PDB file of C-alpha atoms in Angstrom:
ATOM      1  CA  UNK X   1      -7.990  -3.763   9.965  1.00  0.00           C
ATOM      2  CA  UNK X   2      -4.412  -4.398   8.814  1.00  0.00           C
ATOM      3  CA  UNK X   3      -4.708  -7.792   7.241  1.00  0.00           C
ATOM      4  CA  UNK X   4      -2.870  -8.920   4.074  1.00  0.00           C
ATOM      5  CA  UNK X   5      -4.886  -8.345   0.457  1.00  0.00           C
ATOM      6  CA  UNK X   6      -5.937 -11.759  -0.274  1.00  0.00           C
ATOM      7  CA  UNK X   7      -6.391 -13.324  -3.642  1.00  0.00           C
ATOM      8  CA  UNK X   8      -9.501 -15.405  -3.571  1.00  0.00           C
ATOM      9  CA  UNK X   9     -10.248 -17.632  -6.748  1.00  0.00           C
ATOM     10  CA  UNK X  10     -12.461 -16.309  -9.200  1.00  0.00           C
ATOM     11  CA  UNK X  11     -11.559 -12.975  -8.570  1.00  0.00           C
ATOM     12  CA  UNK X  12      -9.768 -10.384 -11.038  1.00  0.00           C
ATOM     13  CA  UNK X  13      -6.948 -10.383  -8.647  1.00  0.00           C
ATOM     14  CA  UNK X  14      -6.371 -13.501  -8.229  1.00  0.00           C
ATOM     15  CA  UNK X  15      -6.275 -14.171 -12.024  1.00  0.00           C
ATOM     16  CA  UNK X  16      -3.848 -11.311 -12.570  1.00  0.00           C
ATOM     17  CA  UNK X  17      -1.546 -12.610  -9.796  1.00  0.00           C
ATOM     18  CA  UNK X  18      -1.947 -16.012 -11.516  1.00  0.00           C
ATOM     19  CA  UNK X  19      -1.232 -14.657 -14.647  1.00  0.00           C
ATOM     20  CA  UNK X  20       1.602 -12.721 -13.574  1.00  0.00           C
ATOM     21  CA  UNK X  21       2.943 -15.827 -11.925  1.00  0.00           C
ATOM     22  CA  UNK X  22       3.180 -14.037  -8.416  1.00  0.00           C
ATOM     23  CA  UNK X  23       1.177 -16.042  -6.180  1.00  0.00           C
ATOM     24  CA  UNK X  24       3.442 -18.327  -3.579  1.00  0.00           C
ATOM     25  CA  UNK X  25       0.853 -21.272  -4.186  1.00  0.00           C
ATOM     26  CA  UNK X  26      -2.062 -21.453  -6.907  1.00  0.00           C
ATOM     27  CA  UNK X  27      -3.939 -23.064  -3.917  1.00  0.00           C
ATOM     28  CA  UNK X  28      -3.034 -21.064  -0.764  1.00  0.00           C
ATOM     29  CA  UNK X  29      -5.910 -22.245   0.854  1.00  0.00           C
ATOM     30  CA  UNK X  30      -5.096 -25.550   1.233  1.00  0.00           C
ATOM     31  CA  UNK X  31      -1.371 -25.246   2.380  1.00  0.00           C
ATOM     32  CA  UNK X  32      -0.536 -26.859   5.664  1.00  0.00           C
ATOM     33  CA  UNK X  33       1.523 -23.625   6.605  1.00  0.00           C
ATOM     34  CA  UNK X  34      -0.917 -20.942   5.522  1.00  0.00           C
ATOM     35  CA  UNK X  35      -0.934 -18.743   8.860  1.00  0.00           C
ATOM     36  CA  UNK X  36      -3.528 -15.708   9.289  1.00  0.00           C
ATOM     37  CA  UNK X  37      -2.499 -12.833   7.947  1.00  0.00           C
ATOM     38  CA  UNK X  38       0.247 -14.641   5.878  1.00  0.00           C
ATOM     39  CA  UNK X  39       0.405 -13.037   2.442  1.00  0.00           C
ATOM     40  CA  UNK X  40      -0.173 -15.132  -0.348  1.00  0.00           C
ATOM     41  CA  UNK X  41       1.745 -13.466  -3.143  1.00  0.00           C
ATOM     42  CA  UNK X  42       4.860 -11.888  -3.929  1.00  0.00           C
ATOM     43  CA  UNK X  43       4.553  -8.055  -3.431  1.00  0.00           C
ATOM     44  CA  UNK X  44       6.328  -5.898  -6.119  1.00  0.00           C
ATOM     45  CA  UNK X  45       9.017  -3.985  -4.139  1.00  0.00           C
ATOM     46  CA  UNK X  46       9.860  -5.566  -1.382  1.00  0.00           C
ATOM     47  CA  UNK X  47      10.020  -9.204  -0.199  1.00  0.00           C
ATOM     48  CA  UNK X  48       6.754 -10.495   1.528  1.00  0.00           C
ATOM     49  CA  UNK X  49       8.582 -11.400   4.611  1.00  0.00           C
ATOM     50  CA  UNK X  50       9.331  -7.272   4.702  1.00  0.00           C
ATOM     51  CA  UNK X  51       5.758  -6.428   4.191  1.00  0.00           C
ATOM     52  CA  UNK X  52       4.801  -8.571   6.668  1.00  0.00           C
ATOM     53  CA  UNK X  53       7.185  -7.154   9.351  1.00  0.00           C
ATOM     54  CA  UNK X  54       6.151  -3.582   8.325  1.00  0.00           C
ATOM     55  CA  UNK X  55       2.790  -4.372   8.418  1.00  0.00           C
ATOM     56  CA  UNK X  56       2.722  -6.137  11.647  1.00  0.00           C
ATOM     57  CA  UNK X  57       4.945  -3.153  13.493  1.00  0.00           C
ATOM     58  CA  UNK X  58       2.057  -0.889  12.084  1.00  0.00           C
ATOM     59  CA  UNK X  59      -0.789  -2.810  13.529  1.00  0.00           C
ATOM     60  CA  UNK X  60       0.963  -3.111  17.100  1.00  0.00           C
ATOM     61  CA  UNK X  61       1.764   0.484  17.169  1.00  0.00           C
ATOM     62  CA  UNK X  62      -1.660   1.417  16.243  1.00  0.00           C
ATOM     63  CA  UNK X  63      -2.925  -1.289  18.559  1.00  0.00           C
ATOM     64  CA  UNK X  64      -0.438  -0.316  21.394  1.00  0.00           C
ATOM     65  CA  UNK X  65      -2.321   1.505  24.798  1.00  0.00           C
ATOM     66  CA  UNK X  66      -0.710   4.895  23.795  1.00  0.00           C
ATOM     67  CA  UNK X  67      -2.377   5.108  20.298  1.00  0.00           C
ATOM     68  CA  UNK X  68      -5.974   4.035  21.477  1.00  0.00           C
ATOM     69  CA  UNK X  69      -5.754   6.722  24.408  1.00  0.00           C
ATOM     70  CA  UNK X  70      -5.007   9.410  21.831  1.00  0.00           C
ATOM     71  CA  UNK X  71      -7.790   8.108  19.070  1.00  0.00           C
ATOM     72  CA  UNK X  72      -9.882   8.449  22.791  1.00  0.00           C
ATOM     73  CA  UNK X  73      -9.764  11.289  23.287  1.00  0.00           C
ATOM     74  CA  UNK X  74     -11.333  12.718  19.836  1.00  0.00           C
ATOM     75  CA  UNK X  75     -14.183  13.420  21.973  1.00  0.00           C
ATOM     76  CA  UNK X  76     -16.609  13.533  18.915  1.00  0.00           C
ATOM     77  CA  UNK X  77     -15.454  10.614  16.688  1.00  0.00           C
ATOM     78  CA  UNK X  78     -14.985   7.951  19.843  1.00  0.00           C
ATOM     79  CA  UNK X  79     -16.118   9.118  22.976  1.00  0.00           C
ATOM     80  CA  UNK X  80     -19.507  11.209  22.425  1.00  0.00           C
ATOM     81  CA  UNK X  81     -21.049   9.521  24.747  1.00  0.00           C
ATOM     82  CA  UNK X  82     -20.591   6.897  27.844  1.00  0.00           C
ATOM     83  CA  UNK X  83     -21.670   3.808  25.783  1.00  0.00           C
ATOM     84  CA  UNK X  84     -19.735   5.123  22.840  1.00  0.00           C
ATOM     85  CA  UNK X  85     -16.460   5.252  24.840  1.00  0.00           C
ATOM     86  CA  UNK X  86     -17.548   1.725  26.449  1.00  0.00           C
ATOM     87  CA  UNK X  87     -18.058   0.153  22.925  1.00  0.00           C
ATOM     88  CA  UNK X  88     -14.758   2.002  21.518  1.00  0.00           C
ATOM     89  CA  UNK X  89     -12.210   0.628  24.732  1.00  0.00           C
ATOM     90  CA  UNK X  90     -14.066  -2.506  24.267  1.00  0.00           C
ATOM     91  CA  UNK X  91     -13.194  -3.059  20.610  1.00  0.00           C
ATOM     92  CA  UNK X  92     -10.243  -1.929  20.635  1.00  0.00           C
ATOM     93  CA  UNK X  93      -8.917  -4.041  23.585  1.00  0.00           C
ATOM     94  CA  UNK X  94     -10.300  -6.819  21.939  1.00  0.00           C
ATOM     95  CA  UNK X  95      -8.318  -6.569  19.038  1.00  0.00           C
ATOM     96  CA  UNK X  96      -5.133  -5.587  20.496  1.00  0.00           C
ATOM     97  CA  UNK X  97      -5.545  -9.344  21.758  1.00  0.00           C
ATOM     98  CA  UNK X  98      -6.628 -10.560  18.865  1.00  0.00           C
ATOM     99  CA  UNK X  99      -3.935  -8.935  16.754  1.00  0.00           C
ATOM    100  CA  UNK X 100      -1.281 -10.120  18.922  1.00  0.00           C
ATOM    101  CA  UNK X 101      -2.797 -13.731  18.926  1.00  0.00           C
ATOM    102  CA  UNK X 102      -3.889 -14.662  15.570  1.00  0.00           C
ATOM    103  CA  UNK X 103      -0.635 -13.796  14.071  1.00  0.00           C
ATOM    104  CA  UNK X 104       0.631 -17.230  14.343  1.00  0.00           C
ATOM    105  CA  UNK X 105      -2.705 -19.093  14.352  1.00  0.00           C
ATOM    106  CA  UNK X 106      -2.554 -22.112  11.412  1.00  0.00           C
ATOM    107  CA  UNK X 107      -5.330 -21.932   9.098  1.00  0.00           C
ATOM    108  CA  UNK X 108      -4.423 -24.575   6.391  1.00  0.00           C
ATOM    109  CA  UNK X 109      -5.366 -27.908   6.993  1.00  0.00           C
ATOM    110  CA  UNK X 110      -3.163 -30.617   8.785  1.00  0.00           C
ATOM    111  CA  UNK X 111      -3.080 -28.139  11.873  1.00  0.00           C
ATOM    112  CA  UNK X 112      -5.009 -28.187  14.986  1.00  0.00           C
TER     113      UNK X 112
END
């Protein structure tokens, strides 16, 4: 999966990012503008927008038809039986759809 590292309250990561003042909002889960897949903290060597764009680009490439087919021909890993091939294709096509659909889904309060 290609989703950002998420600092949940009570974790060492959350404490460290709070201490370093790198969280956009210490209560990001209550932010009405928070969307599925958003970064909740300032990365160190680029902006959150740059990192989001890079991650989105990699996700779209990985779940592109060409990439799915290229990985699919790895017989032992993905399609060693008809059942495995069906599961592989089903998973990849569902994830492809989700990657393209969820990226704009609001999770914060106040959005329907």
